[in-house]
Coordinates of C-alpha atoms and ligand atoms in Angstrom, one line a residue:
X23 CA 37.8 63.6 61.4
X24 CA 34.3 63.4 61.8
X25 CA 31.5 60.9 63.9
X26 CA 31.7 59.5 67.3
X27 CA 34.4 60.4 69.7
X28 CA 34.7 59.0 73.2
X29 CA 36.2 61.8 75.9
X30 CA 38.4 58.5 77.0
X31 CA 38.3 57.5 80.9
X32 CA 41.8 56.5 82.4
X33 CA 41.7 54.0 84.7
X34 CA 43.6 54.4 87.8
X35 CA 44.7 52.4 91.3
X36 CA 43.5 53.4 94.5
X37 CA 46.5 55.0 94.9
X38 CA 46.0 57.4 91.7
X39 CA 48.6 55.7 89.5
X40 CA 47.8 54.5 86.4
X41 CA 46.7 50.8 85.8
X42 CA 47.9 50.7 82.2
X43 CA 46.0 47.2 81.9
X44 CA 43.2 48.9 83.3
X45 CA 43.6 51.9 80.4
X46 CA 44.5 49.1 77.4
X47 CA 40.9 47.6 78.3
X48 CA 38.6 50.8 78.2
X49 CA 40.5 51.9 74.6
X50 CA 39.7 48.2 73.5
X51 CA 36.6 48.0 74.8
X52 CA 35.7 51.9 73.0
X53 CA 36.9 50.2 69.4
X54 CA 35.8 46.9 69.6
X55 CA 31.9 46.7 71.3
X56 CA 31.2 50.7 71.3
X57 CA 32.8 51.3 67.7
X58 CA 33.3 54.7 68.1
X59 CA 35.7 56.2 65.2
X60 CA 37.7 58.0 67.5
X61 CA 39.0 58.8 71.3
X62 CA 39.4 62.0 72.7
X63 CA 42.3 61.6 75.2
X64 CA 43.4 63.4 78.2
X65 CA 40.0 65.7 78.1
X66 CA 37.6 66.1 81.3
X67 CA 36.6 62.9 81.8
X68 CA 40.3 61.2 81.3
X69 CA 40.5 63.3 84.8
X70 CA 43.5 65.1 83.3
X71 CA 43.2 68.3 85.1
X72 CA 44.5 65.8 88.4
X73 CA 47.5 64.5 87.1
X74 CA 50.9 65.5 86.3
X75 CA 52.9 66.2 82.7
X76 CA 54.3 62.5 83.0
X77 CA 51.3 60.9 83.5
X78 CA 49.3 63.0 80.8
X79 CA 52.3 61.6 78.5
X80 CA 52.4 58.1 79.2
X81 CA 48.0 57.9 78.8
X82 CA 49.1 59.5 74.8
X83 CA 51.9 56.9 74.6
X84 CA 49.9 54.1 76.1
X85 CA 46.9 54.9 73.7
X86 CA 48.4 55.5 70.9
X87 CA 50.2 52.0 71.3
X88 CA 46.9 49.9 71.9
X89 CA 44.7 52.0 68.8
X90 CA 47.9 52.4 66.0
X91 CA 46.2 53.8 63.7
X92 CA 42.6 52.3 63.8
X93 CA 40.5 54.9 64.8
X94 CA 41.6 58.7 64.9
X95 CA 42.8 60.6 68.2
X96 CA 42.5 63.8 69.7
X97 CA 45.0 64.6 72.2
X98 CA 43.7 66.8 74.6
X99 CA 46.9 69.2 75.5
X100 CA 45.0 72.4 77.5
X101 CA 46.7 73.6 80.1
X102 CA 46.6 77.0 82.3
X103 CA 50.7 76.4 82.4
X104 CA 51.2 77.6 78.7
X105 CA 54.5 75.8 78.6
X106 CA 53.1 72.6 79.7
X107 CA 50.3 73.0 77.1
X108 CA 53.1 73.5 74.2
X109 CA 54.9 70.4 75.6
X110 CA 52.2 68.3 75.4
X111 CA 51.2 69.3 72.1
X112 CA 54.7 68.7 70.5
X113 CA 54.2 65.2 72.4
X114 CA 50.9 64.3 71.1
X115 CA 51.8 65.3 67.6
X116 CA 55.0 63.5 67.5
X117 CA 52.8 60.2 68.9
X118 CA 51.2 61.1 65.1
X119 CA 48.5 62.1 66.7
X120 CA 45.4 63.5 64.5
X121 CA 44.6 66.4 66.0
X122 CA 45.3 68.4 69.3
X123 CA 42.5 70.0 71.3
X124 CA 42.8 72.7 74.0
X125 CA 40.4 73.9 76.8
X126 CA 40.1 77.4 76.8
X127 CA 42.6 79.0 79.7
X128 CA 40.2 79.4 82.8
X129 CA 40.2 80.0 86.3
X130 CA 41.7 83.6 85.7
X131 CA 39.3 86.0 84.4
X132 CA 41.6 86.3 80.5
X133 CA 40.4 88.8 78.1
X134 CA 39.6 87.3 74.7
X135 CA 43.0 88.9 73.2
X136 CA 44.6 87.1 76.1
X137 CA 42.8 83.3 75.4
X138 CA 43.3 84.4 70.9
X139 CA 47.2 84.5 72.0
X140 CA 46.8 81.6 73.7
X141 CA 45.7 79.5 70.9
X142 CA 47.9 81.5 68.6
X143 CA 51.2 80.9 70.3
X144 CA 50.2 76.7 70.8
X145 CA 50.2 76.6 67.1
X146 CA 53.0 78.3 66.3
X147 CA 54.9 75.8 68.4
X148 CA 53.3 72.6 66.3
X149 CA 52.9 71.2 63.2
X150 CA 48.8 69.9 63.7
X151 CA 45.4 70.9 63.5
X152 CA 43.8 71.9 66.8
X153 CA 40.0 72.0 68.0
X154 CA 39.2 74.6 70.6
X155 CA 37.9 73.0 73.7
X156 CA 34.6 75.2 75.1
X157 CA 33.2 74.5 77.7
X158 CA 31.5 77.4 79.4
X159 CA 30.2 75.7 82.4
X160 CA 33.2 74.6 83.8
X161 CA 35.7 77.2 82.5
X162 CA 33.5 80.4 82.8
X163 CA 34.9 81.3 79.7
X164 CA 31.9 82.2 76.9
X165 CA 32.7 83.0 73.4
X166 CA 30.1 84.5 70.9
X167 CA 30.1 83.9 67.7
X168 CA 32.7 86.5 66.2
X169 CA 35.3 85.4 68.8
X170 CA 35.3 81.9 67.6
X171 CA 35.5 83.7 63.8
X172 CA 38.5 85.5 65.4
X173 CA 40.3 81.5 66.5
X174 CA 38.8 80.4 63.3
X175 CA 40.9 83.0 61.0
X176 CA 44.0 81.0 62.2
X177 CA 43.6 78.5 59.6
X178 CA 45.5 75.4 61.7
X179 CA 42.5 75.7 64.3
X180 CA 40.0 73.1 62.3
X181 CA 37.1 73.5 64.7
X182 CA 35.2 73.8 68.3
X183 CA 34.1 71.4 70.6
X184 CA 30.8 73.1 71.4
X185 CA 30.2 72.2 75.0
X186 CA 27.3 74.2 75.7
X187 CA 23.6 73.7 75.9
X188 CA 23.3 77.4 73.9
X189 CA 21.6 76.1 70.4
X190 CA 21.0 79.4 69.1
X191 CA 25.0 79.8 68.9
X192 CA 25.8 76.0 68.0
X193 CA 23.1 77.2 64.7
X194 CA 25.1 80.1 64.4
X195 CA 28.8 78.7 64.2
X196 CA 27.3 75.7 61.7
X197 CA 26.1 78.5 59.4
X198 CA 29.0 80.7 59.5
X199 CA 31.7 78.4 59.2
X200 CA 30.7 75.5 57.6
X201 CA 34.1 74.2 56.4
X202 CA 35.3 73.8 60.2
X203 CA 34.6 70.8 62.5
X204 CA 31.8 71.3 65.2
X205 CA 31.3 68.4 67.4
X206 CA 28.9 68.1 70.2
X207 CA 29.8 67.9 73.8
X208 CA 26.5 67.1 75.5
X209 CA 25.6 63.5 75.1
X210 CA 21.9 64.0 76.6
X211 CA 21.8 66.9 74.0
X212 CA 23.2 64.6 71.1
X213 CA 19.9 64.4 68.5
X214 CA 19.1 68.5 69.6
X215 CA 22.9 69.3 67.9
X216 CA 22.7 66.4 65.5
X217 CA 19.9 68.0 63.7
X218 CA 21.6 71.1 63.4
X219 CA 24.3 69.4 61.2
X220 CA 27.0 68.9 63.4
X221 CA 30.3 67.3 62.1
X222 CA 30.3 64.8 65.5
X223 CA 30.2 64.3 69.0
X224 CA 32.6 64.1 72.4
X225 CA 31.2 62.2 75.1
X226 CA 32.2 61.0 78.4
X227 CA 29.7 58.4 78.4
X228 CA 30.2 57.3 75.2
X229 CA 32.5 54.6 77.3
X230 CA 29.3 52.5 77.6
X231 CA 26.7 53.9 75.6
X232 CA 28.7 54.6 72.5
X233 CA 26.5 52.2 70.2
X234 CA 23.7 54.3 71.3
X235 CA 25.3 57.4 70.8
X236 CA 26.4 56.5 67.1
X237 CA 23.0 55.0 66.6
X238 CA 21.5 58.9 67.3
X239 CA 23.6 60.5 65.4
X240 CA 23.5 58.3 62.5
X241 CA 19.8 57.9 62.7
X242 CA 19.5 61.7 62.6
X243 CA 21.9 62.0 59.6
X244 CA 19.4 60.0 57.9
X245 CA 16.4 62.1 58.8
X246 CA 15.0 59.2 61.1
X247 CA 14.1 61.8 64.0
X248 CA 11.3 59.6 65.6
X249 CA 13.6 56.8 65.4
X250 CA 16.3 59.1 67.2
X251 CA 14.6 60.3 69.5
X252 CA 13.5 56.9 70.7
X253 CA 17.4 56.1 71.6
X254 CA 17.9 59.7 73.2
X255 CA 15.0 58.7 75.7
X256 CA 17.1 55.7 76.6
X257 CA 20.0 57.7 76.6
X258 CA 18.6 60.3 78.7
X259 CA 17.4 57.6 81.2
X260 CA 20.9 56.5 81.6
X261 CA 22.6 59.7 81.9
X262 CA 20.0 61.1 84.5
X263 CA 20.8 57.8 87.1
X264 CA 24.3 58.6 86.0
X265 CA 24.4 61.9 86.9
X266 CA 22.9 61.8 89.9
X267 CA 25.3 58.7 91.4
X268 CA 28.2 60.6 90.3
X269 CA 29.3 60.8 86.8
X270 CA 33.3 59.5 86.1
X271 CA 32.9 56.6 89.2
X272 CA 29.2 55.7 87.8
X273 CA 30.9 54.8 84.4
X274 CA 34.1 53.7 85.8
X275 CA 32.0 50.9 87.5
X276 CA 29.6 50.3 84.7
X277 CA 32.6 49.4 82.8
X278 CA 33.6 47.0 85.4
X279 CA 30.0 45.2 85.1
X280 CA 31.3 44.5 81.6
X281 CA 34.5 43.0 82.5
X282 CA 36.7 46.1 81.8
X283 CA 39.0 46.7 85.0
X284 CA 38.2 50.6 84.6
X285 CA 40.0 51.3 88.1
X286 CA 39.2 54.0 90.7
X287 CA 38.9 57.9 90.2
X288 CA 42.3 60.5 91.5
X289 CA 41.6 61.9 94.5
X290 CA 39.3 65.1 95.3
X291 CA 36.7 62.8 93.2
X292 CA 35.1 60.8 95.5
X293 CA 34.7 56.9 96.1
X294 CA 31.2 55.8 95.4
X295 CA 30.3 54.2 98.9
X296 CA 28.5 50.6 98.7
X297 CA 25.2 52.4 98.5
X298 CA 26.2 53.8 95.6
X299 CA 28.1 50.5 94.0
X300 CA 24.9 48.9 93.9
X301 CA 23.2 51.9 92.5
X302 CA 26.0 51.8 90.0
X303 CA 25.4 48.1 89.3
X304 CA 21.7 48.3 89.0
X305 CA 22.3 50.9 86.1
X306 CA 24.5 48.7 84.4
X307 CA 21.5 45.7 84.6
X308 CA 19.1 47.8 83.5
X309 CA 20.7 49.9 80.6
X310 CA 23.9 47.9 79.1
Ligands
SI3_17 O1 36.8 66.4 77.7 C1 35.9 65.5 77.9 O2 36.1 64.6 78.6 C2 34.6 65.7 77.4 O3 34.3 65.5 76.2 C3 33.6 66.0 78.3 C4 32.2 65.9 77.8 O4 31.7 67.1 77.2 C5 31.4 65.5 79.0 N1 31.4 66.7 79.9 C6 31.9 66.5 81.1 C7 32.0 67.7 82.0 O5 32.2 65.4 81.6 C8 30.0 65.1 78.6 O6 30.1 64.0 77.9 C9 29.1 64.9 79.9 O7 29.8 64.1 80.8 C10 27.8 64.2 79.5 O8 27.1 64.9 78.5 C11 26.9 64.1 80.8 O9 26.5 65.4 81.2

């Protein structure tokens, strides 16, 4: 399970539906030109906190169908509905899915007992491994490093996806538990995490920079710092025009550049106006 995962995009139709041509593309284009050795499905950036229990179903049918059992996959199954969560983890793992991952419960303010049971009663309901899905920023929800000891005793739950830019804890977790999985969640922090011996990475925009992204972390396997920290200037270049002409539709449409019909984002996100098109377009010239 380790090396390069891409946190999948789905591509959508104006409308919000999705364009499974659209979705058969991006997974062919992740394998084929990017070469990651996995795809994270259903996470963040596969917008899945938008959509329904039917669509997060058919995106693990219709991936699993296009990758069969060429790279590995990570069905994303979190869900603040516990039921829902259980469903789609007995769906993933029936697909044969690798693994299943879960964002930890947010929104409400849980106590640590509260998010424990949580994972605790996901796994009790399926037969697979399961990486813990942190991501402080956007959940609220911080862990230190005895409360991932406390997930980690449950011996199905194989490791974190450390989505935080807290390296004194990411040094930590490596340290203390070095037989479980940590992969990094911040692709502009990708050589900072790599160097701390990370297992591998999540990334959203690993959809078009993926051969960069390999190229860091393999580089910095190898002790080749200078040489990776040459590609993480790149990287950082592209990210910080990404980031600042909106993250999911900025990809979306670099993906389209590249001949991948990478479809619209679901509604609250918004629709990059032309202004922000041709930004869009200009990153893609410059960078891919
Ligand atoms: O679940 C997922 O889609 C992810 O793996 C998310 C991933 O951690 C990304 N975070 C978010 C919020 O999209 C990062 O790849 C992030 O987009 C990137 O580092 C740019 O900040």
């Amino acid at each position: 399970m380790n090396g390069l995962y891409t946190a999948l995009m789905c591509s959508f139709d104006e409308q919000g539906n999705i364009n499974e041509k659209g979705l058969r593309e991006i997974v062919r284009y992740n394998i084929d030109v990017s070469k990651v050795d996995g795809l994270y499905v259903n996470g963040s950036t596969g917008e899945n906190f938008l959509i329904s229990t039917e669509a997060k179903k058919k995106i693990f049918d219709i991936v699993k169908d296009e990758v069969g059992d060429s790279v590995k996959l990570i069905g994303q199954v979190g869900a603040l509905n516990i039921d829902e969560a259980i469903e789609l983890a007995q769906y993933a793992t029936d697909l044969n899915y690798d693994a299943i991952s879960a964002v930890t419960p947010f929104y409400y303010k849980f106590e640590f007992e509260e998010i424990k049971d949580y994972y605790n009663t996901i796994l009790e309901n399926v037969d697979n491994d399961l990486i813990i899905y942190s991501i402080p920023a956007l959940t609220g929800v911080n862990m230190n490093l005895e409360q991932f000891g406390e997930l980690f005793q449950n011996e199905k739950v194989i490791g974190v996806k450390f989505t935080a830019p807290d390296f004194f804890l990411l040094e930590r977790l490596r340290h203390a538990y070095p037989n479980k999985l940590i992969y990094s969640g911040f692709d502009e922090m990708l050589l900072s995490a790599s160097v701390l011996n990370i297992d591998g990475a999540i990334g959203s925009t690993f959809n078009v920079n993926g051969q960069r992204a390999k190229q860091i972390f393999e580089l910095a396997q190898n002790g080749q710092i200078e040489e990776a920290r040459e590609v993480q200037k790149v990287t950082n270049d592209l990210i910080a025009e990404i980031l600042t002409n909106g993250l999911y539709q900025t990809i979306k449409e670099i993906l389209k550049y590249k001949g991948v019909d990478a479809g619209f984002c679901r509604k609250p996100m918004k629709t990059l106006k032309p202004e922000g098109l041709a930004k869009a377009r200009k990153i893609a010239e410059k960078y891919l």
